């Protein structure tokens, strides 16, 4: 088994070491132009030039959750894209989203501002029933987030393309259920994959259907959000604010209005980071299964985009 790595902005050496230990019979190397073709590749944001040199590649293993960048490339014939099922990311995402929702619901941002100003203040407790949370996208990460939010007794709604049944979550699906889902929510959490159908889905029309005083948590992709529409809805008072972990341009450019907006919390794409050891174990197991002709979880359907 010949395995090559092509990872932009990521040190390949720890991945090489880990894969050699997990697959002692395999040849593992970091790709250099002109290298011999490989059977499998472990990648993050590879260039087209890499794929052009891999005519016999059987599968690409992506080390992040999103595969939208890979779907824009021309793949070798018969090459499959395999995404990580979880690898420790779902619990991180649940932590992040619950923190963002609870921080807003309990008005901890307001308390922080008061403390900085030297004020000792109280706010009237708010009712969870008045803060229904909607989770858009009920894949591995979205389902874990929805279940975690329900533990805190928020009314939780979920939306996905096809029907899902999750305990403690009122599910909506398809285009027929989309408007009902949005109007049922005061807090909206976006965990959709980025596809042509979901690009710009967080726009003025979509976000205006949230209940007054709505709040957005975007942890999927920056291209889901029309940034100007969010700013307009916050400044008009229809939305109370947002927590954003992903952006159209990353790093977020200096001088961008999100940096200093008092009602927007910015984090540097850190809601769910890849855990290398868990990822290597999962990737190695899937490579062995594919080499035996077995089916594996996480195969991406190029038609749906995930």
PDB file of C-alpha atoms in Angstrom:
ATOM      1  CA  UNK A   1       0.000   0.000   0.000  1.00  0.00           C
ATOM      2  CA  UNK A   2       1.468   3.342  -1.085  1.00  0.00           C
ATOM      3  CA  UNK A   3       0.169   6.365   0.843  1.00  0.00           C
ATOM      4  CA  UNK A   4       0.971   9.990   0.074  1.00  0.00           C
ATOM      5  CA  UNK A   5       0.230  13.125   2.098  1.00  0.00           C
ATOM      6  CA  UNK A   6      -0.548  16.558   0.677  1.00  0.00           C
ATOM      7  CA  UNK A   7      -1.460  19.058   3.381  1.00  0.00           C
ATOM      8  CA  UNK A   8      -1.532  22.808   2.927  1.00  0.00           C
ATOM      9  CA  UNK A   9      -0.723  24.810   6.075  1.00  0.00           C
ATOM     10  CA  UNK A  10      -0.342  21.612   8.109  1.00  0.00           C
ATOM     11  CA  UNK A  11       2.860  19.879   9.199  1.00  0.00           C
ATOM     12  CA  UNK A  12       2.837  16.446   7.560  1.00  0.00           C
ATOM     13  CA  UNK A  13       5.562  14.837   9.706  1.00  0.00           C
ATOM     14  CA  UNK A  14       3.354  13.830  12.668  1.00  0.00           C
ATOM     15  CA  UNK A  15       0.815  12.339  10.251  1.00  0.00           C
ATOM     16  CA  UNK A  16       3.563  10.406   8.459  1.00  0.00           C
ATOM     17  CA  UNK A  17       4.851   9.028  11.746  1.00  0.00           C
ATOM     18  CA  UNK A  18       1.390   8.074  12.952  1.00  0.00           C
ATOM     19  CA  UNK A  19       0.371   6.372   9.713  1.00  0.00           C
ATOM     20  CA  UNK A  20       3.621   4.393   9.557  1.00  0.00           C
ATOM     21  CA  UNK A  21       2.960   3.142  13.083  1.00  0.00           C
ATOM     22  CA  UNK A  22      -0.661   2.272  12.296  1.00  0.00           C
ATOM     23  CA  UNK A  23       0.169   0.656   8.932  1.00  0.00           C
ATOM     24  CA  UNK A  24       3.644  -0.880   9.289  1.00  0.00           C
ATOM     25  CA  UNK A  25       3.437  -2.611   5.916  1.00  0.00           C
ATOM     26  CA  UNK A  26       2.669   0.570   3.993  1.00  0.00           C
ATOM     27  CA  UNK A  27       4.914   3.119   2.294  1.00  0.00           C
ATOM     28  CA  UNK A  28       4.063   6.605   3.605  1.00  0.00           C
ATOM     29  CA  UNK A  29       5.568   9.815   2.258  1.00  0.00           C
ATOM     30  CA  UNK A  30       4.927  13.528   1.929  1.00  0.00           C
ATOM     31  CA  UNK A  31       4.160  14.351  -1.705  1.00  0.00           C
ATOM     32  CA  UNK A  32       6.711  16.088  -3.865  1.00  0.00           C
ATOM     33  CA  UNK A  33       6.082  16.863  -7.554  1.00  0.00           C
ATOM     34  CA  UNK A  34       7.229  13.941  -9.656  1.00  0.00           C
ATOM     35  CA  UNK A  35       6.702  11.288  -6.972  1.00  0.00           C
ATOM     36  CA  UNK A  36       5.402   7.865  -7.966  1.00  0.00           C
ATOM     37  CA  UNK A  37       1.592   7.494  -8.006  1.00  0.00           C
ATOM     38  CA  UNK A  38      -0.016   6.414  -4.714  1.00  0.00           C
ATOM     39  CA  UNK A  39      -2.951   4.193  -3.806  1.00  0.00           C
ATOM     40  CA  UNK A  40      -4.370   6.454  -1.099  1.00  0.00           C
ATOM     41  CA  UNK A  41      -3.878  10.098  -0.141  1.00  0.00           C
ATOM     42  CA  UNK A  42      -4.395  11.995   3.107  1.00  0.00           C
ATOM     43  CA  UNK A  43      -5.027  15.633   2.260  1.00  0.00           C
ATOM     44  CA  UNK A  44      -5.981  19.095   3.311  1.00  0.00           C
ATOM     45  CA  UNK A  45      -6.589  21.671   0.550  1.00  0.00           C
ATOM     46  CA  UNK A  46      -4.463  19.892  -2.099  1.00  0.00           C
ATOM     47  CA  UNK A  47      -3.733  21.661  -5.397  1.00  0.00           C
ATOM     48  CA  UNK A  48      -4.999  20.354  -8.709  1.00  0.00           C
ATOM     49  CA  UNK A  49      -1.377  19.637  -9.680  1.00  0.00           C
ATOM     50  CA  UNK A  50      -1.233  16.985  -6.975  1.00  0.00           C
ATOM     51  CA  UNK A  51      -4.290  15.161  -8.290  1.00  0.00           C
ATOM     52  CA  UNK A  52      -3.069  15.420 -11.866  1.00  0.00           C
ATOM     53  CA  UNK A  53      -0.090  13.268 -10.834  1.00  0.00           C
ATOM     54  CA  UNK A  54      -2.263  10.614  -9.136  1.00  0.00           C
ATOM     55  CA  UNK A  55      -3.999   8.641 -11.924  1.00  0.00           C
ATOM     56  CA  UNK A  56      -4.403   5.443  -9.869  1.00  0.00           C
ATOM     57  CA  UNK A  57      -5.588   7.039  -6.625  1.00  0.00           C
ATOM     58  CA  UNK A  58      -8.356   4.952  -5.058  1.00  0.00           C
ATOM     59  CA  UNK A  59      -9.412   7.328  -2.267  1.00  0.00           C
ATOM     60  CA  UNK A  60      -8.732  10.753  -0.792  1.00  0.00           C
ATOM     61  CA  UNK A  61      -8.970  11.020   2.994  1.00  0.00           C
ATOM     62  CA  UNK A  62      -9.738  14.557   4.103  1.00  0.00           C
ATOM     63  CA  UNK A  63      -8.443  15.530   7.569  1.00  0.00           C
ATOM     64  CA  UNK A  64     -11.210  18.098   8.146  1.00  0.00           C
ATOM     65  CA  UNK A  65     -14.974  17.810   8.301  1.00  0.00           C
ATOM     66  CA  UNK A  66     -15.755  19.885   5.194  1.00  0.00           C
ATOM     67  CA  UNK A  67     -15.083  18.533   1.708  1.00  0.00           C
ATOM     68  CA  UNK A  68     -16.400  21.422  -0.389  1.00  0.00           C
ATOM     69  CA  UNK A  69     -12.896  22.426  -1.535  1.00  0.00           C
ATOM     70  CA  UNK A  70     -12.171  18.892  -2.792  1.00  0.00           C
ATOM     71  CA  UNK A  71     -15.376  18.755  -4.809  1.00  0.00           C
ATOM     72  CA  UNK A  72     -14.178  21.721  -6.871  1.00  0.00           C
ATOM     73  CA  UNK A  73     -11.170  19.716  -8.110  1.00  0.00           C
ATOM     74  CA  UNK A  74     -10.963  17.222 -10.972  1.00  0.00           C
ATOM     75  CA  UNK A  75     -10.382  13.824  -9.381  1.00  0.00           C
ATOM     76  CA  UNK A  76      -8.765  10.785 -10.971  1.00  0.00           C
ATOM     77  CA  UNK A  77     -11.295   8.304 -12.432  1.00  0.00           C
ATOM     78  CA  UNK A  78     -12.738   6.066  -9.745  1.00  0.00           C
ATOM     79  CA  UNK A  79     -11.251   8.046  -6.864  1.00  0.00           C
ATOM     80  CA  UNK A  80     -13.521   8.326  -3.831  1.00  0.00           C
ATOM     81  CA  UNK A  81     -13.527  11.055  -1.176  1.00  0.00           C
ATOM     82  CA  UNK A  82     -13.707   9.810   2.397  1.00  0.00           C
ATOM     83  CA  UNK A  83     -14.442  12.210   5.228  1.00  0.00           C
ATOM     84  CA  UNK A  84     -13.859  11.765   8.931  1.00  0.00           C
ATOM     85  CA  UNK A  85     -16.931  10.451  10.727  1.00  0.00           C
ATOM     86  CA  UNK A  86     -16.142  12.266  13.951  1.00  0.00           C
ATOM     87  CA  UNK A  87     -12.591  11.763  15.276  1.00  0.00           C
ATOM     88  CA  UNK A  88     -13.335  13.778  18.392  1.00  0.00           C
ATOM     89  CA  UNK A  89     -14.850  16.764  16.597  1.00  0.00           C
ATOM     90  CA  UNK A  90     -18.487  16.296  17.568  1.00  0.00           C
ATOM     91  CA  UNK A  91     -17.946  16.766  21.299  1.00  0.00           C
ATOM     92  CA  UNK A  92     -15.868  19.885  20.608  1.00  0.00           C
ATOM     93  CA  UNK A  93     -18.635  21.266  18.407  1.00  0.00           C
ATOM     94  CA  UNK A  94     -21.245  20.529  21.063  1.00  0.00           C
ATOM     95  CA  UNK A  95     -19.120  22.329  23.664  1.00  0.00           C
ATOM     96  CA  UNK A  96     -18.678  25.360  21.422  1.00  0.00           C
ATOM     97  CA  UNK A  97     -22.311  25.708  20.404  1.00  0.00           C
ATOM     98  CA  UNK A  98     -23.688  25.137  23.913  1.00  0.00           C
ATOM     99  CA  UNK A  99     -21.269  27.743  25.241  1.00  0.00           C
ATOM    100  CA  UNK A 100     -22.332  30.263  22.585  1.00  0.00           C
ATOM    101  CA  UNK A 101     -26.064  29.656  23.125  1.00  0.00           C
ATOM    102  CA  UNK A 102     -25.857  29.717  26.927  1.00  0.00           C
ATOM    103  CA  UNK A 103     -23.634  32.799  26.908  1.00  0.00           C
ATOM    104  CA  UNK A 104     -26.281  34.622  24.896  1.00  0.00           C
ATOM    105  CA  UNK A 105     -29.262  33.211  26.797  1.00  0.00           C
ATOM    106  CA  UNK A 106     -27.802  33.999  30.231  1.00  0.00           C
ATOM    107  CA  UNK A 107     -26.558  37.414  29.023  1.00  0.00           C
ATOM    108  CA  UNK A 108     -23.023  36.686  30.180  1.00  0.00           C
ATOM    109  CA  UNK A 109     -21.751  39.089  27.520  1.00  0.00           C
ATOM    110  CA  UNK A 110     -23.712  41.847  29.244  1.00  0.00           C
ATOM    111  CA  UNK A 111     -22.329  40.880  32.639  1.00  0.00           C
ATOM    112  CA  UNK A 112     -18.799  40.927  31.204  1.00  0.00           C
ATOM    113  CA  UNK A 113     -19.318  44.445  29.882  1.00  0.00           C
ATOM    114  CA  UNK A 114     -20.728  45.605  33.214  1.00  0.00           C
ATOM    115  CA  UNK A 115     -17.813  44.143  35.165  1.00  0.00           C
ATOM    116  CA  UNK A 116     -15.313  45.865  32.874  1.00  0.00           C
ATOM    117  CA  UNK A 117     -17.174  49.108  33.584  1.00  0.00           C
ATOM    118  CA  UNK A 118     -17.117  48.476  37.346  1.00  0.00           C
ATOM    119  CA  UNK A 119     -20.861  47.828  37.576  1.00  0.00           C
ATOM    120  CA  UNK A 120     -22.469  45.264  39.910  1.00  0.00           C
ATOM    121  CA  UNK A 121     -25.691  44.424  38.102  1.00  0.00           C
ATOM    122  CA  UNK A 122     -28.462  41.851  37.810  1.00  0.00           C
ATOM    123  CA  UNK A 123     -30.649  40.851  34.905  1.00  0.00           C
ATOM    124  CA  UNK A 124     -34.070  39.258  35.065  1.00  0.00           C
ATOM    125  CA  UNK A 125     -33.824  35.504  34.375  1.00  0.00           C
ATOM    126  CA  UNK A 126     -35.098  34.532  30.949  1.00  0.00           C
ATOM    127  CA  UNK A 127     -37.253  31.503  30.165  1.00  0.00           C
ATOM    128  CA  UNK A 128     -35.847  28.696  28.041  1.00  0.00           C
ATOM    129  CA  UNK A 129     -39.246  28.287  26.435  1.00  0.00           C
ATOM    130  CA  UNK A 130     -38.728  31.735  24.912  1.00  0.00           C
ATOM    131  CA  UNK A 131     -35.438  30.670  23.278  1.00  0.00           C
ATOM    132  CA  UNK A 132     -36.116  27.750  20.927  1.00  0.00           C
ATOM    133  CA  UNK A 133     -32.900  26.721  19.181  1.00  0.00           C
ATOM    134  CA  UNK A 134     -32.762  25.446  15.617  1.00  0.00           C
ATOM    135  CA  UNK A 135     -29.910  23.333  14.265  1.00  0.00           C
ATOM    136  CA  UNK A 136     -29.536  23.374  10.469  1.00  0.00           C
ATOM    137  CA  UNK A 137     -27.807  20.193   9.348  1.00  0.00           C
ATOM    138  CA  UNK A 138     -28.245  16.967  11.295  1.00  0.00           C
ATOM    139  CA  UNK A 139     -25.206  14.965  10.292  1.00  0.00           C
ATOM    140  CA  UNK A 140     -22.777  13.530  12.834  1.00  0.00           C
ATOM    141  CA  UNK A 141     -21.867  16.959  14.216  1.00  0.00           C
ATOM    142  CA  UNK A 142     -25.345  18.463  13.999  1.00  0.00           C
ATOM    143  CA  UNK A 143     -27.012  15.551  15.746  1.00  0.00           C
ATOM    144  CA  UNK A 144     -24.498  15.700  18.610  1.00  0.00           C
ATOM    145  CA  UNK A 145     -25.081  19.456  18.963  1.00  0.00           C
ATOM    146  CA  UNK A 146     -28.868  19.088  18.943  1.00  0.00           C
ATOM    147  CA  UNK A 147     -28.753  16.362  21.606  1.00  0.00           C
ATOM    148  CA  UNK A 148     -26.437  18.447  23.780  1.00  0.00           C
ATOM    149  CA  UNK A 149     -28.700  21.507  23.597  1.00  0.00           C
ATOM    150  CA  UNK A 150     -31.710  19.418  24.609  1.00  0.00           C
ATOM    151  CA  UNK A 151     -29.893  18.403  27.817  1.00  0.00           C
ATOM    152  CA  UNK A 152     -30.059  22.060  28.879  1.00  0.00           C
ATOM    153  CA  UNK A 153     -33.839  21.932  28.298  1.00  0.00           C
ATOM    154  CA  UNK A 154     -33.996  24.366  25.420  1.00  0.00           C
ATOM    155  CA  UNK A 155     -36.734  23.611  22.905  1.00  0.00           C
ATOM    156  CA  UNK A 156     -34.653  22.198  20.037  1.00  0.00           C
ATOM    157  CA  UNK A 157     -35.631  22.030  16.374  1.00  0.00           C
ATOM    158  CA  UNK A 158     -33.593  20.406  13.636  1.00  0.00           C
ATOM    159  CA  UNK A 159     -33.650  20.716   9.868  1.00  0.00           C
ATOM    160  CA  UNK A 160     -32.150  18.383   7.287  1.00  0.00           C
ATOM    161  CA  UNK A 161     -32.775  17.463   3.665  1.00  0.00           C
ATOM    162  CA  UNK A 162     -34.244  14.098   4.612  1.00  0.00           C
ATOM    163  CA  UNK A 163     -36.302  13.269   7.738  1.00  0.00           C
ATOM    164  CA  UNK A 164     -34.391  12.463  10.932  1.00  0.00           C
ATOM    165  CA  UNK A 165     -35.670  11.146  14.248  1.00  0.00           C
ATOM    166  CA  UNK A 166     -33.652  12.406  17.240  1.00  0.00           C
ATOM    167  CA  UNK A 167     -34.886  12.135  20.804  1.00  0.00           C
ATOM    168  CA  UNK A 168     -35.611  15.543  22.308  1.00  0.00           C
ATOM    169  CA  UNK A 169     -35.506  17.283  18.910  1.00  0.00           C
ATOM    170  CA  UNK A 170     -38.447  18.370  16.782  1.00  0.00           C
ATOM    171  CA  UNK A 171     -37.323  17.539  13.278  1.00  0.00           C
ATOM    172  CA  UNK A 172     -38.180  19.330  10.044  1.00  0.00           C
ATOM    173  CA  UNK A 173     -37.020  18.331   6.590  1.00  0.00           C
ATOM    174  CA  UNK A 174     -36.974  19.290   2.951  1.00  0.00           C
ATOM    175  CA  UNK A 175     -37.994  22.520   1.308  1.00  0.00           C
ATOM    176  CA  UNK A 176     -41.535  22.188   2.657  1.00  0.00           C
ATOM    177  CA  UNK A 177     -40.300  22.209   6.248  1.00  0.00           C
ATOM    178  CA  UNK A 178     -37.678  24.936   5.890  1.00  0.00           C
ATOM    179  CA  UNK A 179     -39.842  27.998   6.543  1.00  0.00           C
ATOM    180  CA  UNK A 180     -41.630  26.333   9.449  1.00  0.00           C
ATOM    181  CA  UNK A 181     -38.267  25.422  10.941  1.00  0.00           C
ATOM    182  CA  UNK A 182     -36.885  28.959  10.695  1.00  0.00           C
ATOM    183  CA  UNK A 183     -39.968  30.638  12.122  1.00  0.00           C
ATOM    184  CA  UNK A 184     -39.921  28.178  15.036  1.00  0.00           C
ATOM    185  CA  UNK A 185     -36.476  29.342  16.173  1.00  0.00           C
ATOM    186  CA  UNK A 186     -35.071  32.287  18.035  1.00  0.00           C
ATOM    187  CA  UNK A 187     -31.501  30.972  17.965  1.00  0.00           C
ATOM    188  CA  UNK A 188     -30.185  29.472  14.728  1.00  0.00           C
ATOM    189  CA  UNK A 189     -27.134  27.194  14.598  1.00  0.00           C
ATOM    190  CA  UNK A 190     -25.722  26.472  11.141  1.00  0.00           C
ATOM    191  CA  UNK A 191     -23.977  23.124  10.592  1.00  0.00           C
ATOM    192  CA  UNK A 192     -24.833  22.562   6.938  1.00  0.00           C
ATOM    193  CA  UNK A 193     -22.296  21.330   4.397  1.00  0.00           C
ATOM    194  CA  UNK A 194     -21.341  23.928   1.814  1.00  0.00           C
ATOM    195  CA  UNK A 195     -22.880  23.101  -1.555  1.00  0.00           C
ATOM    196  CA  UNK A 196     -24.186  25.221  -4.456  1.00  0.00           C
ATOM    197  CA  UNK A 197     -27.650  24.941  -2.874  1.00  0.00           C
ATOM    198  CA  UNK A 198     -26.508  26.144   0.570  1.00  0.00           C
ATOM    199  CA  UNK A 199     -24.144  28.959  -0.467  1.00  0.00           C
ATOM    200  CA  UNK A 200     -25.555  32.288   0.852  1.00  0.00           C
ATOM    201  CA  UNK A 201     -28.362  30.436   2.648  1.00  0.00           C
ATOM    202  CA  UNK A 202     -27.961  32.725   5.682  1.00  0.00           C
ATOM    203  CA  UNK A 203     -29.317  35.846   4.029  1.00  0.00           C
ATOM    204  CA  UNK A 204     -31.808  38.610   4.766  1.00  0.00           C
ATOM    205  CA  UNK A 205     -34.813  36.496   3.810  1.00  0.00           C
ATOM    206  CA  UNK A 206     -33.715  33.456   5.793  1.00  0.00           C
ATOM    207  CA  UNK A 207     -32.635  35.321   8.916  1.00  0.00           C
ATOM    208  CA  UNK A 208     -35.671  37.625   8.894  1.00  0.00           C
ATOM    209  CA  UNK A 209     -37.897  34.611   9.534  1.00  0.00           C
ATOM    210  CA  UNK A 210     -36.255  34.003  12.904  1.00  0.00           C
ATOM    211  CA  UNK A 211     -38.263  35.173  15.880  1.00  0.00           C
ATOM    212  CA  UNK A 212     -37.599  38.798  16.947  1.00  0.00           C
ATOM    213  CA  UNK A 213     -34.416  39.111  18.943  1.00  0.00           C
ATOM    214  CA  UNK A 214     -32.945  36.165  17.052  1.00  0.00           C
ATOM    215  CA  UNK A 215     -29.352  35.051  17.357  1.00  0.00           C
ATOM    216  CA  UNK A 216     -27.059  33.279  14.874  1.00  0.00           C
ATOM    217  CA  UNK A 217     -24.278  30.784  15.554  1.00  0.00           C
ATOM    218  CA  UNK A 218     -22.353  29.903  12.371  1.00  0.00           C
ATOM    219  CA  UNK A 219     -19.847  27.067  12.728  1.00  0.00           C
ATOM    220  CA  UNK A 220     -20.101  25.591   9.207  1.00  0.00           C
ATOM    221  CA  UNK A 221     -18.641  27.716   6.393  1.00  0.00           C
ATOM    222  CA  UNK A 222     -18.241  31.444   5.888  1.00  0.00           C
ATOM    223  CA  UNK A 223     -19.775  31.263   2.405  1.00  0.00           C
ATOM    224  CA  UNK A 224     -23.105  30.271   3.961  1.00  0.00           C
ATOM    225  CA  UNK A 225     -23.505  33.807   5.316  1.00  0.00           C
ATOM    226  CA  UNK A 226     -24.243  37.030   3.462  1.00  0.00           C
ATOM    227  CA  UNK A 227     -22.286  39.249   5.820  1.00  0.00           C
ATOM    228  CA  UNK A 228     -23.935  42.540   4.889  1.00  0.00           C
ATOM    229  CA  UNK A 229     -27.402  41.082   5.540  1.00  0.00           C
ATOM    230  CA  UNK A 230     -26.364  39.967   9.022  1.00  0.00           C
ATOM    231  CA  UNK A 231     -25.022  43.401   9.897  1.00  0.00           C
ATOM    232  CA  UNK A 232     -28.201  45.090   8.623  1.00  0.00           C
ATOM    233  CA  UNK A 233     -30.478  42.798  10.660  1.00  0.00           C
ATOM    234  CA  UNK A 234     -28.436  43.271  13.828  1.00  0.00           C
ATOM    235  CA  UNK A 235     -28.269  47.036  13.453  1.00  0.00           C
ATOM    236  CA  UNK A 236     -32.023  47.172  12.780  1.00  0.00           C
ATOM    237  CA  UNK A 237     -32.708  45.275  16.017  1.00  0.00           C
ATOM    238  CA  UNK A 238     -34.331  42.209  14.458  1.00  0.00           C
ATOM    239  CA  UNK A 239     -31.339  40.106  15.449  1.00  0.00           C
ATOM    240  CA  UNK A 240     -29.728  40.414  18.878  1.00  0.00           C
ATOM    241  CA  UNK A 241     -26.310  39.325  17.647  1.00  0.00           C
ATOM    242  CA  UNK A 242     -24.193  36.443  16.443  1.00  0.00           C
ATOM    243  CA  UNK A 243     -21.305  34.135  17.274  1.00  0.00           C
ATOM    244  CA  UNK A 244     -19.200  33.441  14.183  1.00  0.00           C
ATOM    245  CA  UNK A 245     -16.372  30.920  13.867  1.00  0.00           C
ATOM    246  CA  UNK A 246     -16.086  30.822  10.058  1.00  0.00           C
ATOM    247  CA  UNK A 247     -15.722  33.568   7.468  1.00  0.00           C
ATOM    248  CA  UNK A 248     -15.615  34.128   3.727  1.00  0.00           C
ATOM    249  CA  UNK A 249     -11.993  35.234   4.014  1.00  0.00           C
ATOM    250  CA  UNK A 250      -9.786  33.616   6.645  1.00  0.00           C
ATOM    251  CA  UNK A 251      -8.003  34.963   8.561  1.00  0.00           C
ATOM    252  CA  UNK A 252     -10.648  37.654   8.978  1.00  0.00           C
ATOM    253  CA  UNK A 253      -9.164  40.780   7.336  1.00  0.00           C
ATOM    254  CA  UNK A 254      -8.026  43.695   9.459  1.00  0.00           C
ATOM    255  CA  UNK A 255     -10.668  46.398   9.583  1.00  0.00           C
ATOM    256  CA  UNK A 256     -13.555  44.006   8.924  1.00  0.00           C
ATOM    257  CA  UNK A 257     -16.706  45.241  10.730  1.00  0.00           C
ATOM    258  CA  UNK A 258     -17.093  41.916  12.570  1.00  0.00           C
ATOM    259  CA  UNK A 259     -13.928  42.516  14.605  1.00  0.00           C
ATOM    260  CA  UNK A 260     -15.273  45.325  16.754  1.00  0.00           C
ATOM    261  CA  UNK A 261     -19.044  44.957  16.474  1.00  0.00           C
ATOM    262  CA  UNK A 262     -20.415  44.950  20.032  1.00  0.00           C
ATOM    263  CA  UNK A 263     -23.023  42.287  19.254  1.00  0.00           C
ATOM    264  CA  UNK A 264     -20.822  39.872  17.296  1.00  0.00           C
ATOM    265  CA  UNK A 265     -18.455  37.367  18.891  1.00  0.00           C
ATOM    266  CA  UNK A 266     -15.611  36.209  16.632  1.00  0.00           C
ATOM    267  CA  UNK A 267     -13.460  33.097  17.055  1.00  0.00           C
ATOM    268  CA  UNK A 268     -10.703  31.944  14.622  1.00  0.00           C
ATOM    269  CA  UNK A 269     -12.254  28.805  13.059  1.00  0.00           C
ATOM    270  CA  UNK A 270     -11.632  26.802  16.196  1.00  0.00           C
ATOM    271  CA  UNK A 271     -15.040  25.316  17.070  1.00  0.00           C
ATOM    272  CA  UNK A 272     -13.951  21.734  16.283  1.00  0.00           C
ATOM    273  CA  UNK A 273     -10.313  20.944  15.553  1.00  0.00           C
ATOM    274  CA  UNK A 274      -9.058  17.701  14.063  1.00  0.00           C
ATOM    275  CA  UNK A 275      -7.608  15.387  16.714  1.00  0.00           C
ATOM    276  CA  UNK A 276      -4.661  13.793  14.966  1.00  0.00           C
ATOM    277  CA  UNK A 277      -4.326  10.504  16.864  1.00  0.00           C
ATOM    278  CA  UNK A 278      -8.025   9.675  16.573  1.00  0.00           C
ATOM    279  CA  UNK A 279      -8.054  10.693  12.919  1.00  0.00           C
ATOM    280  CA  UNK A 280      -5.042   8.560  12.042  1.00  0.00           C
ATOM    281  CA  UNK A 281      -6.597   5.500  13.682  1.00  0.00           C
ATOM    282  CA  UNK A 282      -9.829   6.031  11.748  1.00  0.00           C
ATOM    283  CA  UNK A 283      -8.090   6.672   8.415  1.00  0.00           C
ATOM    284  CA  UNK A 284      -5.830   3.624   8.796  1.00  0.00           C
ATOM    285  CA  UNK A 285      -8.807   1.403   9.583  1.00  0.00           C
ATOM    286  CA  UNK A 286     -10.684   2.631   6.529  1.00  0.00           C
ATOM    287  CA  UNK A 287      -7.676   2.159   4.249  1.00  0.00           C
ATOM    288  CA  UNK A 288      -7.355  -1.448   5.384  1.00  0.00           C
ATOM    289  CA  UNK A 289     -11.082  -2.009   4.882  1.00  0.00           C
ATOM    290  CA  UNK A 290     -10.993  -0.542   1.360  1.00  0.00           C
ATOM    291  CA  UNK A 291      -7.955  -2.640   0.475  1.00  0.00           C
ATOM    292  CA  UNK A 292      -9.998  -5.713   1.453  1.00  0.00           C
ATOM    293  CA  UNK A 293     -12.886  -4.571  -0.712  1.00  0.00           C
ATOM    294  CA  UNK A 294     -15.104  -3.696   2.254  1.00  0.00           C
ATOM    295  CA  UNK A 295     -17.505  -0.768   2.531  1.00  0.00           C
ATOM    296  CA  UNK A 296     -16.563   2.150   4.789  1.00  0.00           C
ATOM    297  CA  UNK A 297     -18.505   4.969   6.396  1.00  0.00           C
ATOM    298  CA  UNK A 298     -17.918   8.566   5.360  1.00  0.00           C
ATOM    299  CA  UNK A 299     -17.940   8.165   1.580  1.00  0.00           C
ATOM    300  CA  UNK A 300     -18.876  11.474  -0.023  1.00  0.00           C
ATOM    301  CA  UNK A 301     -21.599  11.629  -2.672  1.00  0.00           C
ATOM    302  CA  UNK A 302     -20.401  14.261  -5.186  1.00  0.00           C
ATOM    303  CA  UNK A 303     -23.993  14.858  -6.299  1.00  0.00           C
ATOM    304  CA  UNK A 304     -25.145  15.958  -2.848  1.00  0.00           C
ATOM    305  CA  UNK A 305     -21.867  17.553  -1.797  1.00  0.00           C
ATOM    306  CA  UNK A 306     -21.408  15.583   1.412  1.00  0.00           C
TER     307      UNK A 306
END
